[in-house]
Short mmCIF file of C-alpha atoms in Angstrom, two decimals:
data_model
loop_
_atom_site.label_atom_id
_atom_site.label_comp_id
_atom_site.label_asym_id
_atom_site.label_seq_id
_atom_site.Cartn_x
_atom_site.Cartn_y
_atom_site.Cartn_z
CA MET A 7 -42.20 91.59 72.99
CA THR A 8 -42.13 88.57 70.72
CA ASN A 9 -45.36 86.77 69.87
CA LEU A 10 -44.56 83.26 71.12
CA ALA A 11 -47.75 81.58 69.90
CA PRO A 12 -46.03 79.87 66.92
CA ASP A 13 -43.14 78.68 69.10
CA ILE A 14 -45.53 77.42 71.79
CA ALA A 15 -47.39 75.40 69.17
CA LYS A 16 -44.18 74.05 67.65
CA ALA A 17 -42.88 73.00 71.09
CA HIS A 18 -46.25 71.38 71.91
CA ILE A 19 -46.49 73.24 75.24
CA ASN A 20 -49.75 72.42 76.97
CA MET A 21 -51.19 75.85 77.80
CA SER A 22 -54.14 74.24 79.59
CA GLN A 23 -51.79 73.34 82.46
CA TYR A 24 -51.86 77.00 83.51
CA ILE A 25 -54.66 78.97 85.18
CA PRO A 26 -56.68 80.12 82.13
CA SER A 27 -56.98 83.75 83.22
CA LEU A 28 -53.19 84.01 83.45
CA VAL A 29 -52.90 82.90 79.83
CA SER A 30 -55.53 85.40 78.70
CA LEU A 31 -53.87 88.16 80.74
CA HIS A 32 -50.85 87.99 78.40
CA THR A 33 -52.72 87.24 75.18
CA TYR A 34 -53.82 89.87 72.67
CA LYS A 35 -55.44 89.23 69.29
CA GLY A 36 -54.11 85.69 69.22
CA ALA A 37 -50.57 86.63 70.19
CA ILE A 38 -49.13 85.15 73.40
CA TYR A 39 -46.24 87.03 74.96
CA GLY A 40 -45.01 84.61 77.62
CA LEU A 41 -45.60 81.50 79.70
CA PRO A 42 -47.36 82.19 83.04
CA LYS A 43 -45.09 81.78 86.04
CA ASP A 44 -47.12 82.77 89.10
CA TRP A 45 -50.22 84.47 90.49
CA ASP A 46 -51.13 86.65 93.42
CA THR A 47 -54.14 87.96 95.31
CA ILE A 48 -54.63 90.49 98.11
CA ALA A 49 -55.59 89.60 101.67
CA VAL A 50 -55.00 90.81 105.24
CA TYR A 51 -52.10 89.88 107.50
CA TYR A 52 -52.90 90.25 111.19
CA ASN A 53 -50.91 90.13 114.42
CA GLU A 54 -52.25 87.02 116.15
CA ASN A 55 -50.60 87.84 119.48
CA TYR A 56 -52.08 91.35 119.50
CA PHE A 57 -55.57 90.08 118.73
CA ALA A 58 -55.33 87.51 121.53
CA GLN A 59 -53.87 90.00 124.01
CA HIS A 60 -56.72 92.46 123.46
CA HIS A 61 -59.44 89.80 123.10
CA ILE A 62 -60.31 90.91 119.57
CA PRO A 63 -62.37 88.33 117.67
CA VAL A 64 -60.61 87.29 114.48
CA PRO A 65 -63.01 88.14 111.63
CA ARG A 66 -63.59 85.15 109.39
CA THR A 67 -66.50 86.78 107.59
CA TRP A 68 -66.54 90.56 107.77
CA SER A 69 -67.94 93.29 105.58
CA TRP A 70 -68.05 97.02 104.98
CA ASN A 71 -70.38 99.62 103.54
CA THR A 72 -70.05 103.36 103.13
CA THR A 73 -73.01 104.14 105.42
CA SER A 74 -72.23 102.44 108.74
CA GLY A 75 -68.80 100.98 108.02
CA GLY A 76 -70.02 97.47 108.89
CA SER A 77 -68.09 94.86 110.83
CA PHE A 78 -64.90 95.97 109.07
CA LEU A 79 -65.04 99.34 110.80
CA HIS A 80 -65.96 97.70 114.11
CA THR A 81 -62.95 95.36 113.95
CA LEU A 82 -60.69 98.29 113.07
CA GLN A 83 -62.05 100.20 116.07
CA LEU A 84 -61.41 97.28 118.40
CA ALA A 85 -57.86 96.97 117.06
CA THR A 86 -57.04 100.71 117.25
CA ILE A 87 -55.75 101.45 120.73
CA ASP A 88 -54.35 104.68 122.14
CA LYS A 89 -51.38 104.99 124.48
CA ASN A 90 -53.68 104.78 127.49
CA GLY A 91 -54.91 101.37 126.37
CA VAL A 92 -58.31 102.64 125.20
CA ASN A 93 -59.69 101.40 121.90
CA ALA A 94 -61.56 103.43 119.29
CA THR A 95 -64.99 102.14 120.32
CA SER A 96 -64.75 104.20 123.52
CA THR A 97 -65.67 107.86 123.98
CA LYS A 98 -62.44 108.13 125.98
CA PHE A 99 -60.33 107.13 122.97
CA SER A 100 -57.67 109.72 122.08
CA PRO A 101 -57.21 109.89 118.28
CA SER A 102 -54.23 112.21 118.64
CA ASP A 103 -52.32 109.71 120.76
CA VAL A 104 -52.68 106.35 119.01
CA ALA A 105 -50.27 103.56 119.89
CA THR A 106 -51.52 101.02 117.35
CA TYR A 107 -53.86 101.59 114.42
CA GLY A 108 -56.18 98.89 113.21
CA ALA A 109 -54.63 98.66 109.74
CA GLU A 110 -53.15 100.49 106.76
CA MET A 111 -54.29 100.85 103.17
CA ASP A 112 -51.93 101.85 100.38
CA ASN A 113 -52.80 104.43 97.76
CA ALA A 114 -52.34 101.71 95.16
CA MET A 115 -54.62 99.94 92.72
CA GLN A 116 -53.32 96.45 93.41
CA THR A 117 -52.90 96.42 97.18
CA GLY A 118 -55.37 99.15 98.11
CA TRP A 119 -58.27 100.90 96.44
CA GLY A 120 -58.60 98.60 93.41
CA ASN A 121 -59.98 95.86 95.62
CA PHE A 122 -62.41 98.05 97.54
CA LEU A 123 -63.71 99.76 94.40
CA ALA A 124 -64.38 96.36 92.83
CA GLU A 125 -66.25 95.32 95.96
CA ASP A 126 -68.74 98.08 95.21
CA GLY A 127 -68.97 97.37 91.49
CA VAL A 128 -66.37 99.88 90.27
CA PHE A 129 -63.41 98.77 88.14
CA THR A 130 -60.26 100.58 87.07
CA ILE A 131 -60.96 99.80 83.42
CA PRO A 132 -64.16 98.27 82.02
CA ARG A 133 -62.44 95.44 80.09
CA PRO A 134 -58.94 94.28 79.07
CA PHE A 135 -57.21 96.64 76.62
CA ALA A 136 -59.86 99.33 77.11
CA SER A 137 -59.01 102.80 75.88
CA THR A 138 -60.50 104.61 78.89
CA VAL A 139 -60.75 104.13 82.64
CA SER A 140 -64.08 103.55 84.36
CA PHE A 141 -63.56 104.51 88.00
CA ASP A 142 -64.71 108.14 87.78
CA SER A 143 -68.18 107.75 89.29
CA ALA A 144 -70.27 108.81 92.26
CA LYS A 145 -69.98 105.31 93.70
CA ALA A 146 -66.17 105.41 93.48
CA ASP A 147 -66.19 108.81 95.17
CA GLN A 148 -68.17 107.37 98.07
CA VAL A 149 -65.81 104.41 98.48
CA LEU A 150 -62.70 106.59 98.48
CA GLN A 151 -64.33 109.05 100.86
CA PHE A 152 -64.99 106.07 103.14
CA VAL A 153 -61.28 105.20 103.00
CA ARG A 154 -60.41 108.83 103.75
CA ASP A 155 -62.80 108.85 106.70
CA LEU A 156 -61.29 105.64 108.08
CA MET A 157 -58.03 107.57 108.35
CA TYR A 158 -59.20 111.04 109.39
CA LYS A 159 -62.73 110.73 110.83
CA TRP A 160 -62.60 107.35 112.56
CA HIS A 161 -58.79 107.31 112.99
CA VAL A 162 -58.60 103.54 112.57
CA LEU A 163 -56.36 103.37 109.48
CA ILE A 164 -52.88 104.81 109.91
CA PRO A 165 -52.56 108.22 108.17
CA GLY A 166 -51.27 107.99 104.63
CA SER A 167 -48.28 110.17 105.48
CA GLU A 168 -46.83 107.09 107.22
CA LEU A 169 -46.81 105.20 103.91
CA GLY A 170 -44.25 107.22 101.98
CA SER A 171 -44.69 109.49 98.97
CA ASN A 172 -48.41 109.97 98.27
CA ALA A 173 -49.01 106.95 100.53
CA THR A 174 -47.85 104.62 97.74
CA ASP A 175 -45.70 102.48 100.04
CA PRO A 176 -42.55 102.80 97.86
CA SER A 177 -40.20 101.26 100.43
CA SER A 178 -42.49 98.65 102.02
CA GLU A 179 -43.40 101.02 104.81
CA ASN A 180 -46.38 98.77 105.56
CA ASN A 181 -44.06 95.85 106.44
CA ALA A 182 -42.07 98.03 108.82
CA LEU A 183 -45.19 99.48 110.48
CA PHE A 184 -46.67 96.02 110.96
CA ALA A 185 -43.44 94.60 112.40
CA ALA A 186 -43.10 97.58 114.75
CA GLY A 187 -46.60 97.12 116.14
CA LYS A 188 -47.82 100.44 114.74
CA ILE A 189 -50.63 98.62 112.90
CA ALA A 190 -52.46 95.45 113.89
CA MET A 191 -53.25 94.44 110.31
CA GLN A 192 -51.51 94.85 106.97
CA ILE A 193 -53.46 94.76 103.71
CA GLY A 194 -51.13 93.33 101.12
CA GLY A 195 -50.24 90.83 98.43
CA ASP A 196 -48.93 87.33 99.04
CA TRP A 197 -45.58 88.29 97.48
CA GLU A 198 -45.05 90.48 100.55
CA THR A 199 -45.03 87.47 102.88
CA THR A 200 -41.26 86.97 102.67
CA GLY A 201 -40.52 90.61 103.53
CA THR A 202 -43.19 90.81 106.21
CA PHE A 203 -42.06 87.55 107.80
CA ALA A 204 -38.44 88.69 107.81
CA ASP A 205 -39.31 92.04 109.38
CA VAL A 206 -41.53 90.50 112.05
CA GLY A 207 -39.03 87.79 112.98
CA LYS A 208 -39.98 86.22 116.30
CA LYS A 209 -41.89 89.25 117.59
CA PHE A 210 -45.33 87.74 116.98
CA LYS A 211 -47.24 85.15 114.98
CA ILE A 212 -48.68 86.22 111.62
CA GLY A 213 -52.17 85.20 110.54
CA VAL A 214 -53.92 85.75 107.21
CA ILE A 215 -57.62 86.43 106.57
CA PRO A 216 -59.45 87.32 103.34
CA LEU A 217 -60.41 90.91 102.56
CA PRO A 218 -63.68 92.14 104.05
CA ALA A 219 -66.65 91.89 101.70
CA GLY A 220 -68.12 95.05 100.21
CA PRO A 221 -71.67 95.63 98.93
CA ASP A 222 -70.83 93.42 95.91
CA GLY A 223 -69.01 90.75 97.91
CA THR A 224 -65.32 89.99 98.33
CA TRP A 225 -63.12 90.90 95.37
CA SER A 226 -59.35 90.74 94.96
CA VAL A 227 -57.04 92.13 92.33
CA PHE A 228 -55.48 89.15 90.54
CA ASN A 229 -52.21 89.27 88.68
CA GLY A 230 -49.42 87.06 87.40
CA LEU A 231 -46.09 87.53 85.69
CA ILE A 232 -44.40 86.23 82.57
CA ASP A 233 -40.96 86.52 81.04
CA ALA A 234 -41.06 88.15 77.62
CA ILE A 235 -38.50 87.87 74.82
CA ASN A 236 -37.21 90.92 73.01
CA PRO A 237 -38.00 90.56 69.30
CA HIS A 238 -34.62 92.10 68.42
CA THR A 239 -32.52 89.63 70.40
CA PRO A 240 -29.70 87.97 68.44
CA ASN A 241 -30.03 85.02 70.86
CA PHE A 242 -33.64 83.96 70.42
CA LYS A 243 -32.86 80.23 70.67
CA ALA A 244 -31.24 80.61 74.08
CA ALA A 245 -33.90 83.04 75.27
CA TRP A 246 -36.68 80.68 74.23
CA GLU A 247 -34.95 77.80 76.00
CA LEU A 248 -34.83 79.87 79.19
CA GLU A 249 -38.46 80.97 78.73
CA GLN A 250 -39.58 77.36 78.47
CA TRP A 251 -37.66 76.41 81.60
CA LEU A 252 -39.02 79.28 83.70
CA GLY A 253 -42.58 78.40 82.74
CA SER A 254 -42.12 74.66 83.19
CA PRO A 255 -43.56 72.48 85.96
CA ALA A 256 -40.00 71.71 87.13
CA SER A 257 -39.16 75.39 87.59
CA GLU A 258 -42.50 76.31 89.12
CA LYS A 259 -42.17 73.42 91.55
CA ILE A 260 -38.92 74.94 92.81
CA MET A 261 -40.50 78.38 93.17
CA GLY A 262 -43.55 77.06 94.97
CA ALA A 263 -41.68 74.72 97.30
CA GLY A 264 -39.29 77.54 98.20
CA GLY A 265 -42.16 79.79 99.28
CA TYR A 266 -41.45 82.43 96.63
CA VAL A 267 -44.71 82.50 94.64
CA TRP A 268 -47.95 80.66 94.02
CA PRO A 269 -47.18 78.66 90.84
CA ALA A 270 -49.23 79.39 87.72
CA ILE A 271 -49.82 75.63 87.47
CA PRO A 272 -52.58 75.12 90.05
CA GLY A 273 -51.62 71.55 90.91
CA LEU A 274 -48.39 72.93 92.40
CA ASP A 275 -50.05 75.52 94.64
CA PRO A 276 -50.04 73.22 97.71
CA LEU A 277 -46.24 73.43 97.68
CA PHE A 278 -46.33 77.17 98.38
CA ALA A 279 -48.94 76.74 101.11
CA LYS A 280 -46.93 73.90 102.67
CA TYR A 281 -43.76 75.99 102.80
CA TRP A 282 -45.42 78.82 104.69
CA ALA A 283 -47.32 76.43 106.95
CA SER A 284 -43.91 75.12 108.02
CA LYS A 285 -43.11 78.70 109.06
CA GLY A 286 -46.35 78.99 111.02
CA VAL A 287 -48.21 81.12 108.46
CA ASP A 288 -51.53 79.84 107.09
CA MET A 289 -51.80 81.17 103.53
CA SER A 290 -55.27 79.76 102.84
CA GLY A 291 -56.74 83.28 102.92
CA PHE A 292 -54.91 84.14 99.70
CA LEU A 293 -55.84 80.82 98.12
CA ALA A 294 -59.51 81.28 99.00
CA GLU A 295 -59.46 84.67 97.31
CA SER A 296 -58.09 83.14 94.10
CA LYS A 297 -61.19 80.98 93.83
CA GLY A 298 -63.62 83.85 94.34
CA ASN A 299 -64.36 87.16 92.60
CA LEU A 300 -61.28 88.50 90.83
CA THR A 301 -60.48 91.69 88.98
CA ASN A 302 -57.35 91.52 86.85
CA TRP A 303 -54.51 93.98 86.85
CA PRO A 304 -55.76 96.69 84.43
CA ASN A 305 -53.97 95.47 81.32
CA THR A 306 -53.90 98.10 78.57
CA PRO A 307 -51.29 100.28 76.85
CA GLY A 308 -50.39 103.38 78.86
CA MET A 309 -51.63 101.97 82.16
CA ASN A 310 -48.23 102.01 83.90
CA GLN A 311 -48.04 105.78 83.47
CA GLY A 312 -51.75 106.01 84.14
CA LEU A 313 -51.40 104.34 87.55
CA THR A 314 -48.48 106.62 88.43
CA ASP A 315 -50.59 109.68 87.63
CA MET A 316 -53.64 108.29 89.42
CA GLN A 317 -51.65 107.73 92.61
CA ARG A 318 -50.26 111.27 92.41
CA ASP A 319 -53.66 112.83 91.78
CA MET A 320 -55.36 110.83 94.52
CA GLY A 321 -52.56 111.48 97.00
CA PRO A 322 -54.53 114.23 98.80
CA ILE A 323 -57.22 111.67 99.72
CA TRP A 324 -54.59 109.77 101.72
CA LEU A 325 -52.68 112.75 103.10
CA GLY A 326 -55.39 114.61 104.98
CA PRO A 327 -59.08 115.01 105.76
CA GLY A 328 -61.40 116.37 103.12
CA SER A 329 -64.99 116.59 101.95
CA LEU A 330 -66.74 114.32 99.47
CA ALA A 331 -66.57 117.14 96.93
CA GLN A 332 -62.79 117.34 97.34
CA THR A 333 -62.44 113.57 97.01
CA SER A 334 -64.62 113.64 93.90
CA GLY A 335 -62.42 116.34 92.38
CA ASP A 336 -59.28 114.31 93.02
CA VAL A 337 -60.85 111.23 91.43
CA ALA A 338 -61.95 113.23 88.38
CA THR A 339 -58.44 114.62 87.91
CA ALA A 340 -56.97 111.12 88.22
CA ALA A 341 -59.37 109.80 85.58
CA LYS A 342 -58.63 112.69 83.22
CA ASP A 343 -54.88 112.20 83.45
CA ALA A 344 -55.15 108.41 83.13
CA ASN A 345 -57.34 108.73 80.04
CA HIS A 346 -54.73 111.04 78.51
CA ASP A 347 -52.04 108.44 79.20
CA LEU A 348 -54.10 105.66 77.62
CA SER A 349 -54.96 107.81 74.62
CA THR A 350 -51.34 108.78 74.08
CA ALA A 351 -50.28 105.15 74.21
CA GLY A 352 -52.92 104.19 71.67
CA ALA A 353 -54.92 101.92 73.95
CA GLY A 354 -57.60 99.93 72.20
CA SER A 355 -55.91 100.18 68.82
#
């Protein structure tokens, strides 16, 4: 990727117009590799009709812990209903005959465990461009065991086998499950709104609430994209012209007003919210998250392969019941393989 810092300075582009953390996300040792275009957070879509039908209170402030499960577990139990109409708070609940599960959680850093680990003080990497991961800990083991138990002890998260290969949701299985009424809530990123809305159609009204708070509060993975320019392009002038357009207020206004993304220029964010409000979806849950505790996409060389290996190694946590010792072993393997990937890529150099 081309370092665009000299070109940005020459073109007098005001980088302060963008959310500062999006600029820093794509900056390394003074080099800037693109103009921020958008941002995203993670929140919870819920089926408003289902909640009303079953008299389930919509959680505006909810929380979890690995000891009792907190109000998060209680809401999931209320929303998990078997084919006899009995919810998971009852002793008569049949976990082998569930009609609708409370929610789903991907085996994915961005839309799944990365948020919940951060909510208990555990982060995928300790700092940007770190050369090692930092999630291999007793606390992380407890959090991931809690997630495993939500699926296979409490039976309130849909089993990971319903979420594709290693429960990584490769084909937006979560959208389909939500639209089909197999889950009452979908944990996901705001970029999924278009697909989720299309799948749901006129079946029910979609609501959005922030993630439940963990022991360290509510945290969301935060990310944003850029366009980068190949340093070997014979058409740099044209590429740079396109880059400037895609990162401009005029372009981001189009993207926000069309309901595609939250613009990286915060003054344009109301356009995105307004579009979805016109469709009956209140996106303020995602916006609220952006102003709270955020953990960035783990930006360091080798991390793409690292995340692939981590999802593979942690697959067993999502695919069946297991003990804390087994969960701990899976996490340790994931950390070992990820550290190898980062080392091979020369992270931190």
